[in-house]
CSV table of C-alpha atoms and ligand atoms in Angstrom, one decimal:
chain,number,residue,atom,x,y,z
A,1,MET,CA,-20.3,71.4,303.8
A,2,PRO,CA,-17.3,69.7,302.3
A,3,THR,CA,-16.1,71.1,299.0
A,4,THR,CA,-15.9,68.2,296.5
A,5,ILE,CA,-12.6,68.8,294.7
A,6,ALA,CA,-12.8,66.3,291.8
A,7,GLU,CA,-15.9,67.0,289.8
A,8,LYS,CA,-16.5,63.5,288.6
A,9,PRO,CA,-15.4,60.1,289.7
A,10,SER,CA,-12.7,58.5,287.6
A,11,ALA,CA,-13.9,56.5,284.5
A,12,GLU,CA,-12.3,53.4,286.1
A,13,VAL,CA,-14.8,53.4,289.0
A,14,PRO,CA,-17.5,51.0,287.8
A,15,ALA,CA,-21.0,52.5,287.5
A,16,GLY,CA,-23.0,52.1,290.7
A,17,ALA,CA,-19.9,51.5,292.8
A,18,ALA,CA,-19.6,53.6,295.9
A,19,LEU,CA,-16.9,56.3,295.5
A,20,GLU,CA,-14.2,56.0,298.1
A,21,THR,CA,-13.2,59.4,299.4
A,22,LEU,CA,-10.8,61.0,301.8
A,23,LYS,CA,-12.2,63.9,304.0
A,24,ILE,CA,-9.7,66.6,304.9
A,25,THR,CA,-10.2,69.6,307.2
A,26,ASP,CA,-7.7,72.4,306.8
A,27,SER,CA,-7.1,73.7,310.3
A,28,ARG,CA,-5.8,77.0,308.8
A,29,THR,CA,-9.1,77.9,307.2
A,30,GLY,CA,-11.6,75.4,308.9
A,31,LYS,CA,-12.7,74.3,305.4
A,32,SER,CA,-13.4,70.7,304.6
A,33,TYR,CA,-12.7,68.8,301.4
A,34,GLU,CA,-13.6,65.4,300.0
A,35,ILE,CA,-11.1,63.9,297.7
A,36,PRO,CA,-11.7,60.7,295.6
A,37,ILE,CA,-9.5,57.7,296.4
A,38,GLU,CA,-8.7,55.4,293.5
A,39,HIS,CA,-6.7,52.2,293.7
A,40,GLY,CA,-5.5,53.3,297.2
A,41,THR,CA,-4.2,56.6,296.0
A,42,VAL,CA,-5.3,60.2,296.0
A,43,LYS,CA,-4.2,62.5,293.2
A,44,ALA,CA,-1.7,65.1,294.5
A,45,ILE,CA,-3.2,67.6,292.0
A,46,ASP,CA,-6.5,67.3,293.9
A,47,LEU,CA,-4.8,69.0,296.9
A,48,ARG,CA,-3.9,72.0,294.9
A,49,GLN,CA,-7.3,73.6,295.5
A,50,ILE,CA,-6.7,73.6,299.2
A,51,LYS,CA,-5.7,77.2,299.7
A,52,THR,CA,-5.6,79.8,302.5
A,53,GLY,CA,-6.6,82.5,300.0
A,54,PRO,CA,-6.5,83.6,296.4
A,55,GLU,CA,-2.7,84.4,296.6
A,56,ASP,CA,-1.9,80.9,297.9
A,57,PHE,CA,-0.5,78.5,295.3
A,58,GLY,CA,-2.3,75.6,296.9
A,59,LEU,CA,-1.3,72.6,298.9
A,60,MET,CA,1.5,70.3,297.5
A,61,THR,CA,2.8,66.9,298.8
A,62,TYR,CA,6.4,66.6,299.8
A,63,ASP,CA,8.0,63.3,299.0
A,64,PRO,CA,11.8,63.3,298.6
A,65,ALA,CA,13.0,60.0,297.0
A,66,PHE,CA,9.4,59.1,296.1
A,67,MET,CA,8.9,57.1,299.3
A,68,ASN,CA,5.1,57.1,299.0
A,69,THR,CA,4.3,58.5,295.6
A,70,ALA,CA,2.9,56.4,292.6
A,71,SER,CA,4.3,58.2,289.5
A,72,CYS,CA,2.3,56.2,287.0
A,73,ARG,CA,-0.3,53.6,286.3
A,74,SER,CA,1.5,50.4,285.1
A,75,LYS,CA,0.5,46.9,284.0
A,76,ILE,CA,3.9,45.5,283.7
A,77,THR,CA,5.4,44.3,287.0
A,78,PHE,CA,3.8,43.7,290.4
A,79,ILE,CA,5.7,43.5,293.7
A,80,ASP,CA,4.4,42.8,297.1
A,81,GLY,CA,7.3,43.7,299.2
A,82,GLU,CA,5.8,42.5,302.5
A,83,LYS,CA,5.1,39.0,301.1
A,84,GLY,CA,8.2,38.8,298.8
A,85,ILE,CA,6.1,38.4,295.6
A,86,LEU,CA,7.3,39.4,292.1
A,87,LEU,CA,5.1,39.0,289.1
A,88,TYR,CA,5.8,40.0,285.5
A,89,ARG,CA,2.5,40.6,283.7
A,90,GLY,CA,0.9,38.4,286.4
A,91,TYR,CA,3.3,35.4,286.1
A,92,PRO,CA,5.4,34.5,289.2
A,93,ILE,CA,9.1,35.1,288.8
A,94,ASP,CA,10.0,31.5,289.9
A,95,GLN,CA,7.8,30.0,287.2
A,96,LEU,CA,9.2,32.2,284.5
A,97,ALA,CA,12.8,31.4,285.7
A,98,GLU,CA,12.1,27.7,285.6
A,99,LYS,CA,10.1,27.4,282.3
A,100,CYS,CA,11.1,30.3,280.0
A,101,SER,CA,14.0,31.7,278.0
A,102,TYR,CA,15.0,35.3,278.5
A,103,LEU,CA,13.7,36.3,275.0
A,104,GLN,CA,10.3,34.8,275.9
A,105,VAL,CA,10.2,36.9,279.1
A,106,ALA,CA,11.4,40.0,277.3
A,107,TYR,CA,8.5,39.6,274.9
A,108,LEU,CA,6.1,39.1,277.8
A,109,ILE,CA,7.3,42.2,279.5
A,110,LEU,CA,7.2,44.3,276.3
A,111,TYR,CA,3.9,43.0,274.8
A,112,GLY,CA,1.9,41.8,277.8
A,113,GLU,CA,1.6,38.0,276.8
A,114,LEU,CA,3.9,35.1,276.5
A,115,PRO,CA,4.7,34.6,272.8
A,116,THR,CA,3.1,31.8,270.7
A,117,VAL,CA,5.6,29.6,268.9
A,118,THR,CA,5.3,31.7,265.7
A,119,GLN,CA,5.6,35.0,267.6
A,120,LEU,CA,8.7,33.7,269.5
A,121,HIS,CA,10.3,32.7,266.2
A,122,GLU,CA,9.6,36.1,264.6
A,123,TRP,CA,10.7,38.0,267.7
A,124,THR,CA,13.9,35.9,268.0
A,125,GLU,CA,14.7,36.6,264.3
A,126,HIS,CA,14.2,40.3,264.7
A,127,VAL,CA,16.5,40.5,267.7
A,128,ARG,CA,19.1,38.3,265.9
A,129,MET,CA,19.0,40.6,262.9
A,130,HIS,CA,20.1,43.4,265.1
A,131,THR,CA,22.9,42.0,267.1
A,132,PHE,CA,25.7,43.5,264.9
A,133,VAL,CA,26.9,47.1,265.5
A,134,HIS,CA,28.1,49.6,262.9
A,135,GLU,CA,31.8,49.4,262.4
A,136,ASN,CA,32.1,53.0,263.6
A,137,VAL,CA,30.5,52.0,266.9
A,138,LYS,CA,33.4,49.5,267.3
A,139,ARG,CA,35.9,52.3,266.4
A,140,LEU,CA,34.2,54.6,268.8
A,141,MET,CA,34.7,52.0,271.6
A,142,ASP,CA,38.3,51.7,270.6
A,143,GLY,CA,38.8,55.3,271.6
A,144,PHE,CA,38.4,54.6,275.3
A,145,ARG,CA,41.4,54.3,277.5
A,146,TYR,CA,42.6,50.7,278.1
A,147,ASP,CA,41.5,50.8,281.8
A,148,ALA,CA,38.0,52.5,281.2
A,149,HIS,CA,35.3,51.0,283.3
A,150,PRO,CA,33.0,48.9,281.0
A,151,MET,CA,29.9,50.5,282.5
A,152,GLY,CA,31.3,54.0,281.4
A,153,ILE,CA,31.9,52.6,277.9
A,154,PHE,CA,28.4,51.0,277.9
A,155,VAL,CA,26.6,54.1,278.9
A,156,SER,CA,28.5,56.3,276.4
A,157,THR,CA,28.0,53.8,273.6
A,158,LEU,CA,24.3,53.6,274.2
A,159,ALA,CA,24.0,57.4,273.9
A,160,ALA,CA,26.2,57.3,270.8
A,161,LEU,CA,23.8,54.9,269.0
A,162,SER,CA,21.4,57.8,268.9
A,163,THR,CA,23.6,59.4,266.2
A,164,PHE,CA,23.5,56.2,264.1
A,165,TYR,CA,19.7,56.0,264.1
A,166,PRO,CA,18.5,59.6,263.9
A,167,GLU,CA,15.0,58.4,262.9
A,168,ALA,CA,14.6,57.1,266.5
A,169,LYS,CA,13.7,60.5,267.6
A,170,ASN,CA,10.2,60.0,266.1
A,171,VAL,CA,9.1,58.5,269.3
A,172,LEU,CA,5.4,58.8,268.7
A,173,ASP,CA,5.6,56.6,265.6
A,174,ALA,CA,4.9,52.9,266.6
A,175,ASP,CA,6.9,51.3,263.8
A,176,THR,CA,9.9,53.4,264.6
A,177,ARG,CA,9.7,52.6,268.3
A,178,GLN,CA,9.4,48.9,267.5
A,179,LYS,CA,12.5,49.0,265.3
A,180,GLN,CA,14.6,50.6,268.1
A,181,VAL,CA,13.3,47.9,270.6
A,182,TRP,CA,14.7,45.2,268.3
A,183,ARG,CA,18.0,47.1,267.9
A,184,LEU,CA,18.5,47.8,271.6
A,185,ILE,CA,17.6,44.3,272.8
A,186,GLY,CA,19.8,42.9,270.0
A,187,LYS,CA,22.8,45.2,270.5
A,188,VAL,CA,23.2,45.5,274.2
A,189,PRO,CA,25.0,42.1,274.6
A,190,THR,CA,27.3,43.0,271.8
A,191,ILE,CA,28.2,46.4,273.3
A,192,ALA,CA,28.7,44.9,276.7
A,193,ALA,CA,31.0,42.2,275.4
A,194,PHE,CA,33.0,44.6,273.3
A,195,ALA,CA,33.5,46.8,276.3
A,196,TYR,CA,35.0,43.8,278.2
A,197,ARG,CA,37.2,42.8,275.3
A,198,HIS,CA,38.4,46.4,275.0
A,199,SER,CA,39.6,46.3,278.6
A,200,LEU,CA,41.6,43.2,277.9
A,201,GLY,CA,43.0,44.5,274.6
A,202,MET,CA,41.5,41.4,272.9
A,203,PRO,CA,39.9,41.5,269.5
A,204,TYR,CA,36.1,41.9,269.5
A,205,VAL,CA,34.2,38.7,268.8
A,206,TYR,CA,31.3,39.2,266.4
A,207,PRO,CA,27.8,37.8,267.2
A,208,ASP,CA,27.2,34.1,266.4
A,209,ASN,CA,23.5,34.0,265.6
A,210,ASP,CA,23.4,30.2,265.7
A,211,LEU,CA,23.5,30.5,269.5
A,212,THR,CA,20.9,31.5,272.0
A,213,TYR,CA,20.8,35.0,273.4
A,214,ALA,CA,22.8,34.0,276.5
A,215,GLU,CA,25.1,31.6,274.7
A,216,ASN,CA,26.0,34.3,272.1
A,217,PHE,CA,26.9,36.7,274.9
A,218,LEU,CA,29.2,34.1,276.4
A,219,SER,CA,30.8,33.5,273.0
A,220,MET,CA,31.4,37.3,272.4
A,221,MET,CA,32.9,37.5,275.9
A,222,PHE,CA,35.1,34.4,276.1
A,223,ARG,CA,35.8,33.0,272.7
A,224,VAL,CA,39.5,33.0,271.9
A,225,ALA,CA,40.7,30.9,268.9
A,226,GLU,CA,38.0,28.2,268.7
A,227,SER,CA,36.4,28.0,265.3
A,228,LYS,CA,33.1,27.5,267.0
A,229,TYR,CA,32.4,28.4,270.6
A,230,ARG,CA,30.6,25.7,272.6
A,231,PRO,CA,29.1,27.2,275.7
A,232,ASN,CA,28.7,25.2,278.9
A,233,ARG,CA,25.0,24.4,279.0
A,234,VAL,CA,24.6,24.7,282.7
A,235,LEU,CA,26.3,28.1,282.8
A,236,ALA,CA,24.4,29.4,279.8
A,237,ARG,CA,21.1,28.4,281.4
A,238,ALA,CA,22.2,30.1,284.7
A,239,LEU,CA,23.0,33.3,282.8
A,240,GLU,CA,19.6,33.1,281.1
A,241,VAL,CA,17.9,32.8,284.5
A,242,LEU,CA,19.9,35.7,285.9
A,243,PHE,CA,18.7,37.7,282.8
A,244,ILE,CA,15.1,36.8,283.6
A,245,LEU,CA,15.4,37.8,287.2
A,246,HIS,CA,16.8,41.2,286.2
A,247,ALA,CA,14.5,42.0,283.4
A,248,ASP,CA,12.2,44.4,285.2
A,249,HIS,CA,11.4,45.7,288.7
A,250,GLU,CA,8.7,48.3,288.4
A,251,GLN,CA,9.6,51.9,289.3
A,252,ASN,CA,13.2,51.5,290.5
A,253,CYS,CA,15.8,54.3,290.2
A,254,SER,CA,16.9,53.5,286.6
A,255,THR,CA,13.4,52.8,285.3
A,256,ASN,CA,12.3,56.1,286.8
A,257,ALA,CA,15.2,57.7,285.0
A,258,MET,CA,14.1,56.1,281.7
A,259,ARG,CA,10.6,57.3,282.1
A,260,SER,CA,11.7,60.8,283.3
A,261,ILE,CA,14.1,61.3,280.4
A,262,GLY,CA,11.7,59.7,277.9
A,263,SER,CA,8.9,62.0,279.1
A,264,SER,CA,10.7,64.9,277.3
A,265,GLN,CA,10.4,62.7,274.1
A,266,SER,CA,14.2,62.1,274.0
A,267,ASP,CA,15.1,59.2,271.7
A,268,PRO,CA,15.3,55.7,273.3
A,269,TYR,CA,19.1,55.5,273.0
A,270,CYS,CA,19.6,58.7,275.1
A,271,SER,CA,16.9,57.7,277.5
A,272,ALA,CA,18.4,54.2,278.0
A,273,ALA,CA,21.9,55.8,278.4
A,274,GLY,CA,20.4,57.9,281.3
A,275,ALA,CA,18.8,54.8,282.8
A,276,ALA,CA,22.0,52.8,282.6
A,277,ALA,CA,23.8,55.7,284.2
A,278,ALA,CA,21.4,55.5,287.1
A,279,LEU,CA,21.9,51.8,287.3
A,280,TYR,CA,25.7,52.3,287.7
A,281,GLY,CA,25.5,53.6,291.3
A,282,PRO,CA,26.5,51.3,294.2
A,283,LEU,CA,23.0,51.6,295.8
A,284,HIS,CA,21.4,50.1,292.6
A,285,GLY,CA,23.1,48.1,289.9
A,286,GLY,CA,26.5,48.6,291.3
A,287,ALA,CA,25.5,46.7,294.5
A,288,ASN,CA,26.7,43.2,293.5
A,289,GLU,CA,30.1,44.7,292.7
A,290,ALA,CA,30.1,46.3,296.2
A,291,VAL,CA,29.1,42.9,297.7
A,292,LEU,CA,32.2,41.3,296.3
A,293,ARG,CA,34.5,44.1,297.4
A,294,MET,CA,32.9,43.8,300.9
A,295,LEU,CA,33.5,40.1,301.0
A,296,ASP,CA,37.1,40.7,300.0
A,297,GLU,CA,37.4,43.2,302.8
A,298,ILE,CA,36.0,40.8,305.4
A,299,GLY,CA,38.5,38.2,304.2
A,300,SER,CA,37.5,35.2,306.2
A,301,LYS,CA,34.5,33.7,308.0
A,302,ALA,CA,36.1,34.4,311.4
A,303,ASN,CA,36.0,38.2,310.7
A,304,VAL,CA,32.2,38.2,310.0
A,305,PRO,CA,31.0,39.0,313.6
A,306,ALA,CA,33.3,42.0,313.8
A,307,PHE,CA,32.1,43.2,310.4
A,308,VAL,CA,28.5,42.9,311.4
A,309,ARG,CA,29.3,44.9,314.7
A,310,ASP,CA,30.8,47.7,312.6
A,311,VAL,CA,27.8,47.8,310.4
A,312,LYS,CA,25.5,48.1,313.4
A,313,GLU,CA,27.6,50.9,314.7
A,314,GLY,CA,27.0,52.8,311.5
A,315,LYS,CA,30.4,52.2,310.0
A,316,GLY,CA,29.1,51.2,306.5
A,317,ARG,CA,26.4,49.1,305.2
A,318,LEU,CA,25.9,45.4,304.6
A,319,MET,CA,25.9,45.5,300.8
A,320,GLY,CA,23.4,43.2,299.2
A,321,PHE,CA,21.0,43.5,302.1
A,322,GLY,CA,17.9,45.7,302.3
A,323,HIS,CA,15.5,46.9,299.7
A,324,ARG,CA,13.2,49.9,299.4
A,325,VAL,CA,10.3,47.7,298.5
A,326,TYR,CA,11.1,44.1,299.8
A,327,LYS,CA,10.6,43.9,303.5
A,328,ASN,CA,10.8,40.1,303.3
A,329,TYR,CA,13.3,37.8,301.5
A,330,ASP,CA,13.7,39.1,297.9
A,331,PRO,CA,12.2,36.2,295.8
A,332,ARG,CA,14.9,36.7,293.2
A,333,ALA,CA,17.6,36.1,295.9
A,334,LYS,CA,15.9,32.7,296.7
A,335,ILE,CA,16.1,31.5,293.1
A,336,ILE,CA,19.7,32.7,292.8
A,337,LYS,CA,20.8,31.0,296.0
A,338,ARG,CA,19.4,27.7,294.7
A,339,MET,CA,21.1,28.2,291.3
A,340,ALA,CA,24.5,28.9,292.9
A,341,ASP,CA,24.8,25.2,293.8
A,342,GLU,CA,24.3,24.2,290.2
A,343,VAL,CA,26.8,26.7,289.0
A,344,PHE,CA,29.5,25.9,291.6
A,345,ALA,CA,29.1,22.2,290.6
A,346,GLU,CA,30.4,23.2,287.1
A,347,THR,CA,33.0,25.8,288.2
A,348,GLU,CA,35.4,26.1,291.1
A,349,LYS,CA,33.6,26.9,294.3
A,350,ASN,CA,33.9,30.6,295.0
A,351,PRO,CA,35.8,30.8,298.3
A,352,LYS,CA,33.8,33.9,299.2
A,353,LEU,CA,30.6,31.8,299.4
A,354,GLU,CA,31.5,30.6,302.8
A,355,ILE,CA,31.8,34.2,304.1
A,356,ALA,CA,28.5,35.2,302.4
A,357,LEU,CA,26.6,32.3,304.0
A,358,GLU,CA,28.0,33.1,307.4
A,359,LEU,CA,27.1,36.8,306.9
A,360,GLU,CA,23.6,35.9,306.0
A,361,ARG,CA,23.2,33.5,308.9
A,362,ILE,CA,24.3,36.0,311.5
A,363,ALA,CA,22.4,38.9,310.0
A,364,LEU,CA,19.2,37.0,309.7
A,365,GLU,CA,19.4,36.2,313.5
A,366,ASP,CA,20.5,39.7,314.6
A,367,GLU,CA,17.9,42.1,316.0
A,368,TYR,CA,19.3,45.1,314.1
A,369,PHE,CA,18.6,43.5,310.8
A,370,VAL,CA,15.4,41.7,311.8
A,371,LYS,CA,13.9,44.9,313.3
A,372,ARG,CA,14.6,46.8,310.1
A,373,LYS,CA,13.4,44.0,307.9
A,374,LEU,CA,16.8,43.8,306.1
A,375,TYR,CA,17.0,40.6,304.0
A,376,PRO,CA,19.4,39.5,301.2
A,377,ASN,CA,18.5,41.1,297.9
A,378,VAL,CA,19.1,39.9,294.4
A,379,ASP,CA,22.7,41.2,294.5
A,380,PHE,CA,23.9,39.3,297.5
A,381,TYR,CA,24.6,36.1,295.6
A,382,SER,CA,24.5,37.2,291.9
A,383,GLY,CA,28.1,38.6,292.1
A,384,LEU,CA,29.4,35.3,293.5
A,385,ILE,CA,27.9,33.4,290.5
A,386,TYR,CA,29.1,35.9,288.0
A,387,GLN,CA,32.6,35.7,289.5
A,388,ALA,CA,32.6,31.9,289.4
A,389,MET,CA,31.6,32.1,285.7
A,390,LYS,CA,34.7,34.3,285.2
A,391,PHE,CA,33.0,37.6,284.7
A,392,PRO,CA,35.2,40.4,286.1
A,393,VAL,CA,33.7,42.5,288.9
A,394,ASP,CA,33.7,45.6,286.7
A,395,MET,CA,31.3,43.9,284.3
A,396,PHE,CA,28.6,43.2,287.0
A,397,PRO,CA,26.5,46.4,286.4
A,398,VAL,CA,26.8,45.9,282.7
A,399,MET,CA,25.4,42.3,283.2
A,400,PHE,CA,22.5,43.8,285.0
A,401,ALA,CA,21.9,46.4,282.2
A,402,ILE,CA,21.7,43.8,279.4
A,403,PRO,CA,18.4,42.2,280.5
A,404,ARG,CA,17.0,45.3,282.2
A,405,MET,CA,16.8,46.9,278.7
A,406,SER,CA,13.6,45.0,278.1
A,407,GLY,CA,12.1,46.5,281.3
A,408,TRP,CA,13.3,50.0,280.5
A,409,LEU,CA,11.8,49.8,277.0
A,410,ALA,CA,8.4,48.3,278.1
A,411,GLN,CA,8.1,51.1,280.8
A,412,TRP,CA,9.2,53.7,278.2
A,413,GLU,CA,6.5,52.5,275.8
A,414,GLU,CA,3.9,52.5,278.5
A,415,MET,CA,4.8,56.0,279.6
A,416,LEU,CA,4.7,57.4,276.0
A,417,MET,CA,1.3,55.8,275.4
A,418,SER,CA,-0.3,56.9,278.6
A,419,PRO,CA,-2.9,59.6,278.0
A,420,GLU,CA,-2.1,61.1,281.4
A,421,GLN,CA,1.7,61.5,280.9
A,422,LYS,CA,3.3,64.8,280.5
A,423,ILE,CA,7.0,65.9,280.8
A,424,ALA,CA,8.2,64.8,284.3
A,425,ARG,CA,8.7,67.9,286.3
A,426,PRO,CA,8.5,67.8,290.1
A,427,ARG,CA,7.9,70.8,292.3
A,428,GLN,CA,10.1,72.0,295.2
A,429,MET,CA,9.8,73.6,298.6
A,430,TYR,CA,11.8,76.7,298.1
A,431,LEU,CA,13.6,77.6,301.4
A,432,GLY,CA,16.3,80.0,300.1
A,433,ALA,CA,16.8,83.7,300.3
A,434,GLN,CA,13.9,86.0,299.5
A,435,ARG,CA,14.3,88.5,296.6
A,436,ARG,CA,17.2,90.9,297.3
A,437,ASN,CA,19.3,93.3,295.3
A,438,VAL,CA,22.9,92.9,294.3
A,439,PRO,CA,24.9,95.6,296.2
A,440,ALA,CA,25.8,98.6,294.1
B,501,ACO,N1,23.1,47.6,306.0
B,501,ACO,C1,22.9,48.1,307.3
B,501,ACO,N2,21.9,48.9,307.6
B,501,ACO,C2,21.0,49.1,306.6
B,501,ACO,C3,21.1,48.6,305.3
B,501,ACO,C4,22.2,47.8,305.1
B,501,ACO,N3,22.4,47.2,303.8
B,501,ACO,N4,20.1,49.0,304.6
B,501,ACO,C5,19.3,49.8,305.3
B,501,ACO,N5,19.8,49.8,306.6
B,501,ACO,C6,19.3,50.5,307.8
B,501,ACO,C7,19.5,52.0,307.6
B,501,ACO,O1,20.7,52.5,308.2
B,501,ACO,C8,18.2,52.5,308.4
B,501,ACO,O2,18.5,52.4,309.8
B,501,ACO,P1,17.9,53.5,310.8
B,501,ACO,O3,16.4,53.4,310.7
B,501,ACO,O4,18.4,53.1,312.1
B,501,ACO,O5,18.4,54.8,310.3
B,501,ACO,C9,17.2,51.5,308.0
B,501,ACO,O6,17.9,50.3,307.7
B,501,ACO,C10,16.4,51.9,306.8
B,501,ACO,O7,17.3,52.2,305.7
B,501,ACO,P2,17.0,53.2,304.5
B,501,ACO,O8,18.3,53.7,304.0
B,501,ACO,O9,16.0,54.3,304.9
B,501,ACO,O10,16.3,52.3,303.4
B,501,ACO,P3,16.1,52.7,301.9
B,501,ACO,O11,14.8,52.1,301.5
B,501,ACO,O12,16.3,54.1,301.7
B,501,ACO,O13,17.3,52.0,301.2
B,501,ACO,C11,18.7,50.4,300.0
B,501,ACO,C12,17.3,50.8,300.5
B,501,ACO,C13,19.3,51.6,299.3
B,501,ACO,C14,18.6,49.2,299.1
B,501,ACO,C15,19.5,50.1,301.3
B,501,ACO,O14,18.9,49.0,302.0
B,501,ACO,C16,21.0,49.8,301.0
B,501,ACO,O15,21.8,50.8,300.9
B,501,ACO,N6,21.3,48.5,300.8
B,501,ACO,C17,22.7,48.2,300.5
B,501,ACO,C18,22.9,48.4,299.0
B,501,ACO,C19,22.2,47.4,298.2
B,501,ACO,O16,22.3,46.2,298.4
B,501,ACO,N7,21.6,47.8,297.1
B,501,ACO,C20,20.9,47.0,296.1
B,501,ACO,C21,19.4,47.2,296.1
B,501,ACO,S1,18.6,46.0,295.1
B,501,ACO,C22,18.9,46.6,293.5
B,501,ACO,O17,19.1,47.7,293.2
B,501,ACO,C23,18.8,45.6,292.5
């Protein structure tokens, strides 16, 4: 007779519905078990009772890099990687990119519904009220060397904010959490722009709250001596769309870092600094920077076939291609590719576009990439657009972090409010030396 491991079906299984189960026979003991299946998953903890004897710790799952492990229940973002679908709170990314502002989408991601006119007005006011940073934050940023990478400055400054708002550590208090959300969404463009201005040795430009979120960021980045910065409408809208496309992406590396650090009840500034640090790597938010460096290295359209050959021989990767989840065209890349034409009509055409298009054409026909389902991801074209808009390559990961803050904070809130959540603490397979004595 199978031993039923879970004593009762989950409360989420509707009354009267047949309980789906997984039957397991342990060949070591001959015992059988029946484990509930819920939403296509089994609980790893249900396996713990599968033991060879009383001394046995119990069966664990082994899943380096979380290739097949759901770490949480979430209602924020849905991805179907096979079909190339991305939904925020149920809304398709292309509709949001076409019809909404970034602040509307940030509200949706954080609170679950698109804001009404009144809610949007209040939300925008709250964010605007928090765009300025303390003068000591500015002085802290001054202390970095002239050639410091802006992402290093950004990560450090986020962590430093924790010392300016010590009450933020009361993470179980809803009002306190809400205030930090306004602060973080309001301040990240300011910190990002100050990091850039620092690298140029140019005076910091204070926020202009008459402008939209994206326009204000452009003003803080690029304003020189104008009494009023007048952003290019097409470029400001393109930036807004890029912010929308980057706002959340379910349990990616940096979001997992946010949840993991936040699970110890660290304050949101330290948690977000950790998430931003995870985003910095070339396999994640640093990828669009890596794409441009790759395009520079290729140099011309004629060199593309040789480069693709090298990639196939294992001499490096085609940056901006491939994704852990998307095994079809990344829906964000489709939107960006369309937008690139609008941006290049306003700016000089980026000469690297020709190389990128040729690279994409060859790779999409090549069996190596087709077989492995490697398609352009969001980073393949975003770097070209940012560069055409005069953002330096070093700023690319920072540009990603600005809108991703809304996703990190929504996921952090969801994690803290989950009745199931405990401090994140994986197990290991210990394969090292057995106990031994230090020689006398
Ligand atoms: N170029 C060439 N080959 C690749 C690429 C690539 N970009 N990506 C994956 N492959 C190959 C691997 O070599 C492997 O081949 P094999 O089966 O013969 O060994 C196979 O495809 C599977 O690759 P994995 O590394 O197992 O895939 P994983 O899901 O771990 O990696 C990742 C996903 C990190 C995004 C990877 O595709 C990659 O390194 N891409 C380039 C970096 C990049 O663009 N990152 C941005 C991701 S999107 C974002 O963060 C916003």
